[in-house]
Tab-separated table of C-alpha atoms in Angstrom:
chain	number	residue	atom	x	y	z
A	1	TYR	CA	0.000	0.000	0.000
A	2	VAL	CA	1.218	3.523	-0.850
A	3	GLY	CA	0.385	6.241	1.660
A	4	VAL	CA	0.483	9.877	0.519
A	5	LYS	CA	-0.170	12.840	2.802
A	6	PRO	CA	-0.296	16.501	1.708
A	7	ASP	CA	0.917	19.098	4.187
A	8	LYS	CA	-2.236	21.224	3.557
A	9	ASN	CA	-5.844	20.732	2.526
A	10	PHE	CA	-5.448	23.370	-0.209
A	11	TYR	CA	-2.691	25.618	-1.493
A	12	GLU	CA	-2.364	29.175	-2.694
A	13	GLN	CA	-1.082	29.833	-6.193
A	14	GLY	CA	2.722	29.909	-6.204
A	15	ASP	CA	3.081	27.549	-3.233
A	16	GLY	CA	5.032	24.345	-3.607
A	17	VAL	CA	2.959	21.215	-2.975
A	18	GLU	CA	4.793	18.884	-0.590
A	19	LEU	CA	3.552	15.299	-0.362
A	20	GLU	CA	4.887	12.813	2.184
A	21	VAL	CA	5.094	9.258	0.855
A	22	VAL	CA	5.409	5.951	2.695
A	23	THR	CA	4.860	2.308	1.733
A	24	VAL	CA	3.371	-0.191	4.190
A	25	ASP	CA	2.306	-3.847	4.193
A	26	ILE	CA	-1.223	-5.153	4.845
A	27	GLU	CA	-0.532	-4.977	8.601
A	28	GLY	CA	0.324	-1.283	8.352
A	29	GLU	CA	4.034	-1.824	9.016
A	30	PRO	CA	6.489	0.344	7.010
A	31	VAL	CA	8.182	-1.308	4.032
A	32	TYR	CA	11.332	0.265	2.646
A	33	GLY	CA	13.221	-0.046	-0.628
A	34	LYS	CA	10.157	0.121	-2.903
A	35	ASP	CA	10.126	2.130	-6.132
A	36	VAL	CA	7.316	4.691	-6.005
A	37	GLN	CA	6.135	6.834	-8.925
A	38	LEU	CA	3.947	9.890	-8.324
A	39	ALA	CA	1.981	11.744	-11.001
A	40	PHE	CA	0.535	15.220	-10.369
A	41	ALA	CA	-1.810	16.593	-13.064
A	42	ARG	CA	-4.288	19.451	-13.381
A	43	LEU	CA	-7.864	18.422	-14.203
A	44	ASP	CA	-9.999	20.185	-16.778
A	45	TRP	CA	-12.817	19.473	-19.205
A	46	GLN	CA	-12.230	19.172	-22.942
A	47	LYS	CA	-14.332	18.134	-25.880
A	48	VAL	CA	-12.970	14.799	-27.114
A	49	ARG	CA	-14.558	13.153	-30.162
A	50	GLY	CA	-17.703	15.217	-29.750
A	51	LYS	CA	-18.142	14.544	-26.008
A	52	TRP	CA	-17.045	16.518	-22.967
A	53	ARG	CA	-14.604	14.557	-20.840
A	54	GLU	CA	-12.453	15.314	-17.830
A	55	VAL	CA	-8.788	15.114	-18.807
A	56	GLU	CA	-5.411	15.400	-17.073
A	57	LEU	CA	-3.202	18.265	-18.281
A	58	ALA	CA	0.481	19.152	-17.846
A	59	PRO	CA	1.384	16.144	-15.675
A	60	LEU	CA	4.366	16.392	-13.342
A	61	THR	CA	6.152	13.307	-12.028
A	62	CYS	CA	8.307	12.335	-9.070
A	63	GLU	CA	10.139	9.063	-8.440
A	64	MET	CA	11.636	7.810	-5.192
A	65	ILE	CA	12.652	4.755	-3.223
A	66	SER	CA	10.649	4.376	-0.014
A	67	SER	CA	12.271	4.300	3.416
A	68	VAL	CA	11.073	3.479	6.924
A	69	LYS	CA	10.181	7.140	7.457
A	70	ALA	CA	7.986	9.173	5.115
A	71	LYS	CA	9.872	10.909	2.292
A	72	PRO	CA	8.742	14.133	0.586
A	73	CYS	CA	7.951	14.819	-3.069
A	74	VAL	CA	7.557	18.496	-3.968
A	75	PHE	CA	5.610	19.749	-6.992
A	76	GLU	CA	5.526	23.336	-8.256
A	77	PRO	CA	2.584	23.689	-10.682
A	78	ALA	CA	2.527	26.670	-13.020
A	79	GLU	CA	-1.140	27.525	-12.359
A	80	GLY	CA	-3.976	26.870	-9.960
A	81	GLY	CA	-6.985	24.594	-10.272
A	82	ARG	CA	-8.042	21.098	-9.286
A	83	PHE	CA	-5.315	18.465	-9.333
A	84	ARG	CA	-5.176	14.684	-9.155
A	85	VAL	CA	-2.347	12.871	-7.383
A	86	ILE	CA	-1.655	9.227	-8.267
A	87	ALA	CA	1.015	7.173	-6.488
A	88	ARG	CA	1.989	3.730	-7.803
A	89	ALA	CA	4.204	0.940	-6.478
A	90	GLU	CA	4.464	-2.859	-6.575
A	91	ASP	CA	4.635	-5.442	-3.811
A	92	THR	CA	7.239	-8.211	-3.556
A	93	GLU	CA	5.245	-10.374	-5.993
A	94	GLY	CA	4.906	-7.630	-8.606
A	95	ARG	CA	1.274	-6.834	-7.869
A	96	PRO	CA	0.417	-3.147	-8.391
A	97	ALA	CA	-0.681	-0.828	-5.596
A	98	GLN	CA	-2.154	2.585	-6.293
A	99	THR	CA	-3.368	5.541	-4.247
A	100	SER	CA	-5.122	8.583	-5.700
A	101	PHE	CA	-6.815	11.726	-4.394
A	102	GLU	CA	-7.524	15.302	-5.473
A	103	LEU	CA	-6.521	18.681	-4.097
A	104	TRP	CA	-7.037	22.347	-4.978
A	105	ILE	CA	-4.744	25.280	-5.683
A	106	SER	CA	-6.286	28.754	-5.675
A	107	GLY	CA	-6.462	30.940	-8.750
A	108	GLY	CA	-7.121	28.353	-11.430
A	109	GLN	CA	-9.843	28.602	-14.051
A	110	TYR	CA	-11.920	25.446	-14.352
A	111	LYS	CA	-13.250	24.924	-17.863
A	112	ALA	CA	-16.572	23.126	-18.250
A	113	ALA	CA	-19.140	22.323	-20.895
A	114	PRO	CA	-21.003	25.471	-22.051
A	115	GLN	CA	-24.272	26.263	-20.255
A	116	ARG	CA	-27.328	26.993	-22.385
A	117	ASN	CA	-29.884	27.382	-19.573
A	118	VAL	CA	-29.966	29.299	-16.315
A	119	GLU	CA	-29.359	26.546	-13.764
A	120	MET	CA	-28.000	26.337	-10.255
A	121	GLU	CA	-24.237	25.745	-10.416
A	122	GLN	CA	-21.958	24.306	-7.746
A	123	LEU	CA	-19.588	26.256	-5.509
A	124	THR	CA	-16.691	24.189	-4.158
A	125	LEU	CA	-15.692	24.960	-0.566
A	126	ILE	CA	-12.458	23.504	0.871
A	127	PRO	CA	-11.423	24.073	4.533
A	128	ASP	CA	-7.748	24.204	5.510
A	129	HIS	CA	-8.324	21.782	8.436
A	130	GLU	CA	-10.716	18.972	9.322
A	131	SER	CA	-11.770	20.605	12.625
A	132	TYR	CA	-11.114	23.736	14.684
A	133	GLN	CA	-11.011	25.066	18.231
A	134	PRO	CA	-12.122	28.436	19.678
A	135	GLY	CA	-9.435	31.002	18.924
A	136	ASP	CA	-8.559	29.421	15.573
A	137	SER	CA	-9.137	31.078	12.228
A	138	ALA	CA	-10.644	28.817	9.566
A	139	SER	CA	-9.432	29.492	6.019
A	140	ILE	CA	-11.958	28.401	3.397
A	141	LEU	CA	-11.100	28.241	-0.298
A	142	VAL	CA	-14.109	29.197	-2.447
A	143	GLN	CA	-13.972	27.945	-6.046
A	144	SER	CA	-16.623	29.494	-8.293
A	145	PRO	CA	-17.633	28.382	-11.809
A	146	PHE	CA	-18.022	32.053	-12.812
A	147	TRP	CA	-16.990	35.559	-11.838
A	148	PRO	CA	-17.454	38.369	-11.037
A	149	GLY	CA	-20.257	37.828	-8.574
A	150	GLU	CA	-21.781	39.027	-5.336
A	151	ALA	CA	-21.841	36.455	-2.557
A	152	THR	CA	-23.864	36.049	0.622
A	153	MET	CA	-22.354	33.902	3.352
A	154	GLN	CA	-24.366	32.479	6.250
A	155	LEU	CA	-23.228	30.596	9.336
A	156	ARG	CA	-26.075	28.375	10.544
A	157	ARG	CA	-26.898	26.188	13.515
A	158	ASN	CA	-30.502	26.018	14.683
A	159	GLY	CA	-30.989	29.265	12.806
A	160	ILE	CA	-28.709	31.935	11.390
A	161	LEU	CA	-25.665	32.784	13.525
A	162	GLU	CA	-24.094	35.325	11.201
A	163	THR	CA	-24.467	36.788	7.705
A	164	GLN	CA	-21.797	38.481	5.592
A	165	ARG	CA	-21.440	39.695	2.022
A	166	PHE	CA	-18.364	39.735	-0.178
A	167	THR	CA	-17.417	40.106	-3.841
A	168	LEU	CA	-15.922	37.395	-6.022
A	169	ASP	CA	-13.622	39.112	-8.507
A	170	GLY	CA	-11.829	35.946	-9.647
A	171	PRO	CA	-12.331	32.185	-9.903
A	172	THR	CA	-11.225	31.622	-6.306
A	173	LYS	CA	-11.285	33.479	-3.026
A	174	ILE	CA	-10.016	32.584	0.450
A	175	ILE	CA	-12.238	33.698	3.318
A	176	GLU	CA	-11.238	33.751	6.990
A	177	LEU	CA	-13.681	32.736	9.743
A	178	PRO	CA	-12.725	33.421	13.396
A	179	ILE	CA	-13.837	30.432	15.499
A	180	THR	CA	-15.473	31.199	18.865
A	181	GLU	CA	-16.962	29.144	21.694
A	182	GLY	CA	-20.377	29.911	20.229
A	183	HIS	CA	-19.502	27.646	17.287
A	184	ILE	CA	-19.114	24.525	19.474
A	185	PRO	CA	-19.756	21.686	18.523
A	186	ASN	CA	-20.252	22.553	14.837
A	187	PHE	CA	-21.893	24.927	12.404
A	188	HIS	CA	-22.895	24.959	8.753
A	189	LEU	CA	-21.380	27.390	6.257
A	190	GLU	CA	-23.513	28.253	3.232
A	191	ILE	CA	-22.510	30.575	0.396
A	192	ASP	CA	-24.736	31.773	-2.474
A	193	VAL	CA	-23.342	33.729	-5.423
A	194	VAL	CA	-25.131	35.641	-8.195
A	195	GLY	CA	-23.398	37.249	-11.146
A	196	SER	CA	-22.740	36.717	-14.827
A	197	ALA	CA	-20.652	34.305	-16.866
A	198	GLU	CA	-18.968	34.542	-20.221
A	199	ARG	CA	-20.797	32.799	-23.021
A	200	ARG	CA	-18.974	29.932	-24.773
A	201	ASP	CA	-19.432	28.171	-28.080
A	202	ASP	CA	-20.012	24.424	-28.464
A	203	ASP	CA	-16.263	23.764	-28.164
A	204	GLY	CA	-15.990	25.731	-24.917
A	205	ASN	CA	-14.235	28.754	-26.429
A	206	PRO	CA	-15.217	32.169	-24.981
A	207	MET	CA	-17.343	34.528	-27.066
A	208	PRO	CA	-16.433	38.003	-25.761
A	209	ASP	CA	-18.623	39.733	-28.377
A	210	LYS	CA	-21.763	38.098	-26.950
A	211	ALA	CA	-23.756	39.353	-23.964
A	212	ARG	CA	-22.861	37.605	-20.731
A	213	ARG	CA	-25.384	35.146	-19.314
A	214	VAL	CA	-26.999	35.294	-15.871
A	215	ALA	CA	-25.441	32.818	-13.435
A	216	PHE	CA	-25.932	31.737	-9.830
A	217	ALA	CA	-24.312	29.070	-7.664
A	218	SER	CA	-24.445	27.674	-4.135
A	219	GLY	CA	-22.303	25.541	-1.859
A	220	GLY	CA	-22.322	24.345	1.741
A	221	LEU	CA	-19.869	22.923	4.265
A	222	ASN	CA	-20.201	21.513	7.777
A	223	ILE	CA	-17.416	22.736	10.081
A	224	ALA	CA	-16.609	20.748	13.219
A	225	VAL	CA	-15.620	22.472	16.476
A	226	PRO	CA	-15.426	19.591	18.990
A	227	PRO	CA	-15.908	20.547	22.680
A	228	LEU	CA	-12.388	19.613	23.773
A	229	GLN	CA	-12.228	22.523	26.249
A	230	ARG	CA	-15.405	21.295	27.966
A	231	THR	CA	-14.301	17.746	28.719
A	232	LEU	CA	-14.156	16.507	32.310
A	233	GLU	CA	-11.477	14.344	33.828
A	234	VAL	CA	-13.154	11.682	35.963
A	235	SER	CA	-11.302	9.442	38.405
A	236	VAL	CA	-12.915	6.436	40.094
A	237	SER	CA	-11.734	4.629	43.239
A	238	PRO	CA	-13.503	1.759	45.083
A	239	ARG	CA	-14.772	2.174	48.620
A	240	GLN	CA	-12.910	-1.010	49.580
A	241	PRO	CA	-9.794	-2.159	47.743
A	242	MET	CA	-10.769	-5.871	47.973
A	243	LEU	CA	-13.999	-7.844	48.484
A	244	ASN	CA	-14.737	-11.513	49.158
A	245	PRO	CA	-17.374	-13.426	47.164
A	246	GLY	CA	-20.890	-12.857	48.516
């Protein structure tokens, strides 16, 4: 098995992407001396033989020999967007093992099949951590299918906790949310955006001479704030250290 761990949940454009790699057996014990190949490619949509398909573009590669401790592979992509990481290795009998996942880098434009109707589109929201504690600041990457746009952000739990507005002037934006005790044990983040999008022809090429189309999108995310500061330490001791049967 090939284990790959990024050092962040998402990256800002211009950051190097560092991935820690380790190989283990079926018992989870580290195995060293294995050849590992990593591929790192940006994902986009292209029209292939008359159909829109998701394709991998500008792949970067990294090769290494695994050791007992995790070893890093660093990628420096030229632009932002959604990326797929694939790590491959073989066991002692030549059987292949593969691990894959996706991550985001801010600033990239995500091409998609042209829209002909006014339909709800999807906002992608990526937090920088899996959970938070009061006093933390949550960084959320917002990936929009269009821009510019005006966004409304709501924090919800049994009603609306907070409402804010902001402007999307590019394909991505990073918002900061201060975490307070009032957010324990969790809350829901919801963002709605309205704006306009560039019209595209059947091959996905922009048509700047055409009027822009109306567009709107929505996305939600549950953010965990576990009550670690409210836990109690309980100790138990028996009234008598030893008892006889009966």
